[in-house]
Amino acid sequence: MDRAYWRYFVFTCVMAPLHLSLTSATPCGTVLTATSEKKLLTSQGYPIKYEPSQTCSWTIQTSDPSMNVVLEMVDVMIQPSTDCVDDSVSIYDGNSNTATKLDTLCGDSRVFLASTGQNLYLEFRSNDNLETRGFQFRYYEGDRTTLCTFTFTATRDVKTFYSPGYPIDYFNNLTCQYSIQTADASDSVRLEFTDVDVQSADSCRYDSIGVTNTISGGDDPVATICGTVASRYQGGNNMKVVFISDVSKVNKGFSAEYRSVPKEDCSMQVEATDTDSFIMSPGYPTQYFSNLICRWTIVAMDNDAVVELTAVASNIADTSTSCSSDRVTVMNSDTTELGTFCGTNTPTYESNGPNMTVIFTTDGSNQATGFRLKYKQKQVTPTSSSCGGTLTASTREQLLSPGYPRAYLRSQTCTWTITALNESFVNLYVDDIDVEVGDECLLDSLKIYDGGSSSSPHLRTLCGQLKGYRLQSTGNVMTLVFTTDDSNNGRGFEVSYQQASTELKCSETLKAADTYSYITSPQYPNPFPGNSSCTTYKIGGESGLKYRIKLEVLESDLPEPVNGECTSDYIMVFDGPFSTSAPLKSINTQKSRFCGKELPTFVSPALMMVQFHSTQATTNSKFRMRYKQGIFADEFVSPCGGTLTATDDIQNITSPNYPDDYRGFLNCTWTITTTDSTKMVRLTSRNFQLLLWPYPYNCDAQFTWLKIYDGYANTTNYDYECSRQALMLRQSSQNIMAVELHVSGFSKAFSLQYIQTAEIVPCDYVKDIGSFGTLRFPGNVQGPVRGGTCSWLIRRTSVEENKHMKLTINSTALIKSPNCTQDFIRVYDGQSSASPLIGLFCGEEASVVLVYGQHILINASLAEKRSFEISYSTDLNFLATLTRYAYSDKNGIITSVNYPFNYPRNAEIVWTIKTIGERVVVEVMSSEIEASEGCINDRVEVHDGESKNGKLLGKFCGTNTPSYESSEESLAVVLISNDNDITGKGFQIKYYEKVSITGYIIGGVVGGGVGIIMFAVIAFISVKRPCQSRYPKRNAQATYVNKH
């Protein structure tokens, strides 16, 4: 089972980059055409499970009658049986099942074959007993005599090829040849192996990828590859890749990309491995090119290794001792120069770190055949761990396999005995293991025994790649036996051990990685103690919507259910980190609680909790599970969402885990369609609240939200909800509405009601808003827009100290009319039309009003199918200071905020007016301020100085229009309003500079003298440029202060 699961995981995670569909099934009875392009044939239901009791067939025919159909198995898991008498795929050498049968497959059998003629016929049969994930073939046309020989033409576009069977396993006894030639003979081939997993061995003596540069004299070796090293190479205009496999082990294979590059594009990064690779000068072994600057950066695959470089052949035109023209320069890891050579010299260099740079420079004169350089990495650090020994467990210590984390390519058996003090246990933690995977771990393995030798009771055998395994001895001794052969050895292992006086904790928070980690019952593989209700595992992973967590139950030995119910010992899985999260249904059993011998699999979007319950005093139960993080999109089943039908009766949509709150991560969509296509969908909810507290920003800035679409999901017309609504009311303009719920962490419980209706939705409603965003009136999902007068009460969810709200109203879509007699928008500073009017708009450019209170009433009269938008944001009331000056010969004007409409309530607004060396005069031209005796309510104060801290010169309210004069060069005008509903349109004040008589005299004398001197210059300038005013446009500085 482990190997089958491993194959499937690799396939799922790697197929996406190949742009091959994972779930697009090939319809039964299809006649398929095989071309040189590789295509897929996929069973129904793949990769979840195929349908029972079916017979399905396909015919594959080549487009070229002279060619054969080539068929390679990509992935297969069909119910296994002796001689495949149950479920099976049969392959026939012709166009029907009467032709010669080439093979019959079931289980995880694999095949790579070709027809003798132009056709292949495949027939799949299943019974009603057991269904598994099915199969996927790759098919194309080729010549059966050269079954694995391909010729490619390289252009500037990147193209891909891969080994047969990739990305699951290649096949035994293969010799595949891939010839790559550039379309332009003057170009070079650039080749990159993006994914490699070929049986690793010393000198790649079993399976290998050979890369050569094809030249007139034959094939010039470039590299020999095995193991898991991704690498890149560049040759001439013709390169060859030869892939060879033997009769023994098979791995995933390889994927490679190729393209052509100009001859002068000769710089790249290459990887140094333990085997020799080569760099050739452009054009080698013919002449290299003029005016080249080629740079190769060689990087060792192991950080603790160095790079060794040897010039195997060298024929560079410059033969001088200085190498001043054509030359090769070698740079060290620390960018110091290791040396320069030219002519026929063949030196050897070694870096002092894990990288080296080779620079080839040529001039425009003489050329020669160039060079061929050999490079590889060289290990300089000794092995950090011995093979076996006797260890004492106390505090937590680390144990590494020989050579970890490098592959240790030799046959060996290492045994360690770990002893703790008497009356103690040995705890073992598998922090990392990468050991060749095989059926029943027969190839390489780490075996753990509960005692002092390999004859002690066997605890566990581990192989493959995994993390997070925990084991505990029943006594004070544990033995580890590590066995490897001479190939595919992986990194080895890293474990840690320590002495423990108590049993392992049964409640933990775990993090999923891209390799498997394991969960076992307490004291596994022995039965766990009875009455154990504390076993809780919370499993999380990396953030990101594409990643999910998969939990697979590998062994379950729990009490059988009673009357179909798990009542005593059972395991419960939740879609979130809490027991209040929604139960998570298994993708194969559709249950969230399991017991007995069930082996369910669960996939969660981000977090899951596994909780074990035991009520028996004694038990013989145990379990083993594994989990990992990956892209499991095809297996995830959302706990919510679906297709709904709206009728004339009210129906409900409830949140996951309703009526309790939901804690977890999910994204689900309900699509609602009316039974009467002439009606619309209406969605309502009273006291809707998605979050624990009102959210001050737009819903799309939050991690949890509800999205309501006018039509199908992902249409452009939608509304967000995430805050609190006393009454939610949405309506489609057609017979379809979609509701999408996105939860990241938490969502309060909610219930939505939907019904079909022909009525137009009322246009008066309440809307809660945060600190910034945009509103559209009528709303995006408010049904058909109709004419008439509508009112919207806007409620600020929070009124922050020292902040006001700025509303920018875009009314350009409205019908323009004098005095706003047709379309209009009225804005009131309060909850009703009796509140102060602070804005009236109809078809102008975008306008701005300021609001300080919590409520805003929008009253609008709109013609048919017209709408408008309001953008809102909160700003600090202390605005940036913009200094302006008053002048004696030019008046300035200041008006109250929102003038000529009502000034805002509950505000304190300061204007500062300055001049230089003279006095400031203000004259109130008009005033409409709430009247009160002594102006104790709303009022305007005028202070001598830059702020209200200066001397009070006077105050006014009502319709008074006084004047004031500063004693110095600045004056402050302060509007103060309270929070009642009585305001006014405010004021209009004229201000200017008052110049004294002394100023006129001094100005006249100085001005006269300077005027005589400057007259000629001014006259000249006047001719060259029209006269401009010396007074810049100016406004008084205004500072806003919220009263509190």
Coordinates of N, CA and C in Angstrom, one line a residue, residues 157-236:
D157 N 11.5 29.1 -28.7 CA 10.5 28.7 -27.7 C 10.9 27.5 -26.9
V158 N 10.6 27.5 -25.6 CA 10.9 26.4 -24.7 C 10.0 25.2 -24.9
K159 N 10.5 24.1 -25.1 CA 9.8 22.8 -25.3 C 10.2 21.8 -24.3
T160 N 9.4 20.8 -24.1 CA 9.6 19.8 -23.0 C 9.5 18.4 -23.6
F161 N 10.4 17.5 -23.0 CA 10.2 16.1 -23.2 C 10.5 15.4 -21.9
Y162 N 10.1 14.1 -21.8 CA 10.3 13.4 -20.5 C 10.4 11.9 -20.8
S163 N 10.9 11.2 -19.8 CA 11.1 9.7 -19.9 C 9.7 9.0 -20.0
P164 N 9.7 7.8 -20.6 CA 8.4 7.1 -20.6 C 8.0 6.7 -19.2
G165 N 6.6 6.9 -18.9 CA 6.1 6.6 -17.6 C 6.2 7.8 -16.6
Y166 N 6.9 8.8 -17.0 CA 7.0 10.0 -16.0 C 5.6 10.6 -15.8
P167 N 5.3 11.0 -14.6 CA 6.1 11.1 -13.4 C 5.9 10.0 -12.4
I168 N 5.4 8.8 -12.7 CA 5.3 7.7 -11.8 C 6.6 6.9 -11.8
D169 N 6.7 6.0 -12.7 CA 7.9 5.2 -12.8 C 8.3 5.0 -14.3
Y170 N 9.6 5.0 -14.6 CA 9.9 4.5 -16.0 C 9.9 3.0 -16.0
F171 N 10.3 2.4 -17.1 CA 10.2 1.0 -17.3 C 11.6 0.4 -17.4
N172 N 11.6 -0.9 -17.2 CA 12.9 -1.7 -17.2 C 13.4 -1.8 -18.6
N173 N 14.7 -2.0 -18.7 CA 15.4 -2.4 -20.0 C 15.1 -1.4 -21.1
L174 N 15.1 -0.1 -20.8 CA 14.9 1.0 -21.8 C 16.2 1.5 -22.3
T175 N 16.2 1.8 -23.6 CA 17.3 2.6 -24.2 C 16.5 3.7 -25.1
C176 N 16.4 4.9 -24.6 CA 15.7 5.9 -25.3 C 16.7 7.0 -25.8
Q177 N 16.5 7.4 -27.0 CA 17.4 8.4 -27.5 C 16.6 9.6 -28.0
Y178 N 17.1 10.8 -27.6 CA 16.4 12.1 -27.9 C 17.4 13.0 -28.6
S179 N 17.3 13.2 -29.9 CA 18.2 14.0 -30.7 C 17.6 15.4 -30.9
I180 N 18.4 16.5 -30.6 CA 17.9 17.8 -30.6 C 18.8 18.6 -31.5
Q181 N 18.2 19.2 -32.6 CA 18.9 20.0 -33.5 C 18.3 21.4 -33.7
T182 N 19.1 22.4 -33.8 CA 18.6 23.8 -33.9 C 18.0 24.0 -35.2
A183 N 16.9 24.8 -35.3 CA 16.4 25.2 -36.6 C 17.4 26.1 -37.4
D184 N 18.1 26.9 -36.7 CA 19.1 27.8 -37.2 C 20.5 27.2 -36.9
A185 N 21.2 26.8 -37.9 CA 22.5 26.1 -37.7 C 23.5 26.9 -37.0
S186 N 23.3 28.2 -37.0 CA 24.3 29.1 -36.2 C 24.0 29.2 -34.8
D187 N 22.8 28.7 -34.3 CA 22.4 28.7 -32.9 C 23.0 27.5 -32.1
S188 N 22.9 27.6 -30.8 CA 23.3 26.5 -29.9 C 22.1 25.9 -29.2
V189 N 22.2 24.7 -28.8 CA 21.1 24.0 -28.0 C 21.4 24.3 -26.5
R190 N 20.3 24.8 -25.8 CA 20.4 24.9 -24.4 C 19.4 23.9 -23.8
L191 N 19.9 23.0 -22.9 CA 19.2 21.9 -22.3 C 19.1 22.0 -20.8
E192 N 17.9 21.9 -20.2 CA 17.8 21.9 -18.8 C 16.9 20.8 -18.3
F193 N 17.4 20.0 -17.4 CA 16.7 18.9 -16.7 C 16.0 19.5 -15.5
T194 N 14.7 19.7 -15.6 CA 14.0 20.4 -14.5 C 13.6 19.5 -13.4
D195 N 13.5 18.2 -13.6 CA 13.1 17.2 -12.6 C 13.8 15.9 -13.0
V196 N 14.6 15.4 -12.0 CA 15.3 14.1 -12.3 C 15.2 13.2 -11.0
D197 N 14.8 12.0 -11.3 CA 14.8 10.9 -10.3 C 15.1 9.6 -11.0
V198 N 16.4 9.4 -11.1 CA 16.9 8.2 -11.8 C 17.7 7.4 -10.8
Q199 N 17.6 6.1 -10.7 CA 18.4 5.3 -9.8 C 19.8 5.8 -9.6
S200 N 20.1 6.1 -8.3 CA 21.4 6.7 -8.1 C 22.4 5.5 -7.7
A201 N 23.6 5.7 -8.2 CA 24.6 4.7 -7.9 C 26.0 5.3 -8.2
D202 N 27.0 4.8 -7.6 CA 28.4 5.3 -7.8 C 28.7 5.1 -9.3
S203 N 29.1 6.3 -10.0 CA 29.4 6.3 -11.4 C 28.2 6.1 -12.3
C204 N 27.0 6.1 -11.7 CA 25.7 5.9 -12.5 C 25.8 4.6 -13.3
R205 N 26.2 3.5 -12.6 CA 26.5 2.3 -13.3 C 25.2 1.5 -13.6
Y206 N 24.1 1.9 -13.0 CA 22.8 1.1 -13.3 C 22.0 1.9 -14.3
D207 N 21.2 2.8 -13.9 CA 20.4 3.6 -14.8 C 21.1 5.0 -14.9
S208 N 20.9 5.6 -16.1 CA 21.6 6.9 -16.3 C 21.0 7.7 -17.5
I209 N 21.3 9.0 -17.4 CA 21.0 9.9 -18.5 C 22.3 10.4 -19.1
G210 N 22.6 10.1 -20.3 CA 23.8 10.6 -21.0 C 23.6 11.7 -21.9
V211 N 24.3 12.8 -21.7 CA 24.2 14.0 -22.6 C 25.5 14.1 -23.4
T212 N 25.3 14.3 -24.7 CA 26.5 14.4 -25.6 C 26.3 15.6 -26.5
N213 N 27.4 16.1 -27.0 CA 27.4 17.1 -28.1 C 27.8 16.4 -29.4
T214 N 26.8 16.4 -30.3 CA 27.1 15.7 -31.6 C 27.9 16.6 -32.5
I215 N 29.1 16.0 -32.9 CA 30.0 16.7 -33.8 C 30.4 15.8 -34.9
S216 N 31.2 16.4 -35.8 CA 31.5 15.6 -37.0 C 32.2 14.3 -36.7
G217 N 33.0 14.3 -35.7 CA 33.8 13.1 -35.3 C 33.0 12.1 -34.5
G218 N 31.8 12.4 -34.1 CA 31.0 11.5 -33.2 C 30.3 12.3 -32.1
D219 N 30.1 11.6 -31.0 CA 29.4 12.2 -29.8 C 30.5 12.6 -28.8
D220 N 30.5 13.8 -28.4 CA 31.4 14.3 -27.4 C 30.7 14.4 -26.1
P221 N 31.1 13.6 -25.0 CA 30.4 13.6 -23.8 C 30.3 15.0 -23.1
V222 N 29.1 15.3 -22.6 CA 28.9 16.5 -21.8 C 28.6 16.2 -20.4
A223 N 27.8 15.2 -20.1 CA 27.5 14.8 -18.7 C 26.8 13.4 -18.7
T224 N 27.0 12.8 -17.5 CA 26.2 11.6 -17.2 C 25.5 11.8 -15.9
I225 N 24.2 11.6 -15.9 CA 23.3 12.0 -14.8 C 22.6 10.8 -14.2
C226 N 22.5 10.8 -12.9 CA 21.6 9.9 -12.1 C 21.3 10.5 -10.8
G227 N 20.5 9.9 -10.0 CA 20.1 10.5 -8.7 C 19.0 11.5 -8.9
T228 N 19.0 12.6 -8.2 CA 17.9 13.6 -8.2 C 18.4 15.0 -8.5
V229 N 19.5 15.1 -9.3 CA 20.1 16.4 -9.5 C 19.5 17.0 -10.8
A230 N 18.9 18.2 -10.6 CA 18.4 19.0 -11.8 C 19.6 19.8 -12.3
S231 N 19.8 19.8 -13.6 CA 21.0 20.5 -14.1 C 20.8 21.1 -15.5
R232 N 21.7 21.9 -16.0 CA 21.5 22.5 -17.3 C 22.9 22.5 -18.1
Y233 N 22.7 22.4 -19.4 CA 23.9 22.3 -20.3 C 23.7 23.1 -21.6
Q234 N 24.8 23.4 -22.3 CA 24.8 24.0 -23.6 C 25.8 23.4 -24.5
G235 N 25.4 23.1 -25.7 CA 26.4 22.5 -26.6 C 26.4 23.3 -27.9
G236 N 26.6 22.5 -29.0 CA 26.6 23.1 -30.3 C 25.2 23.2 -30.9

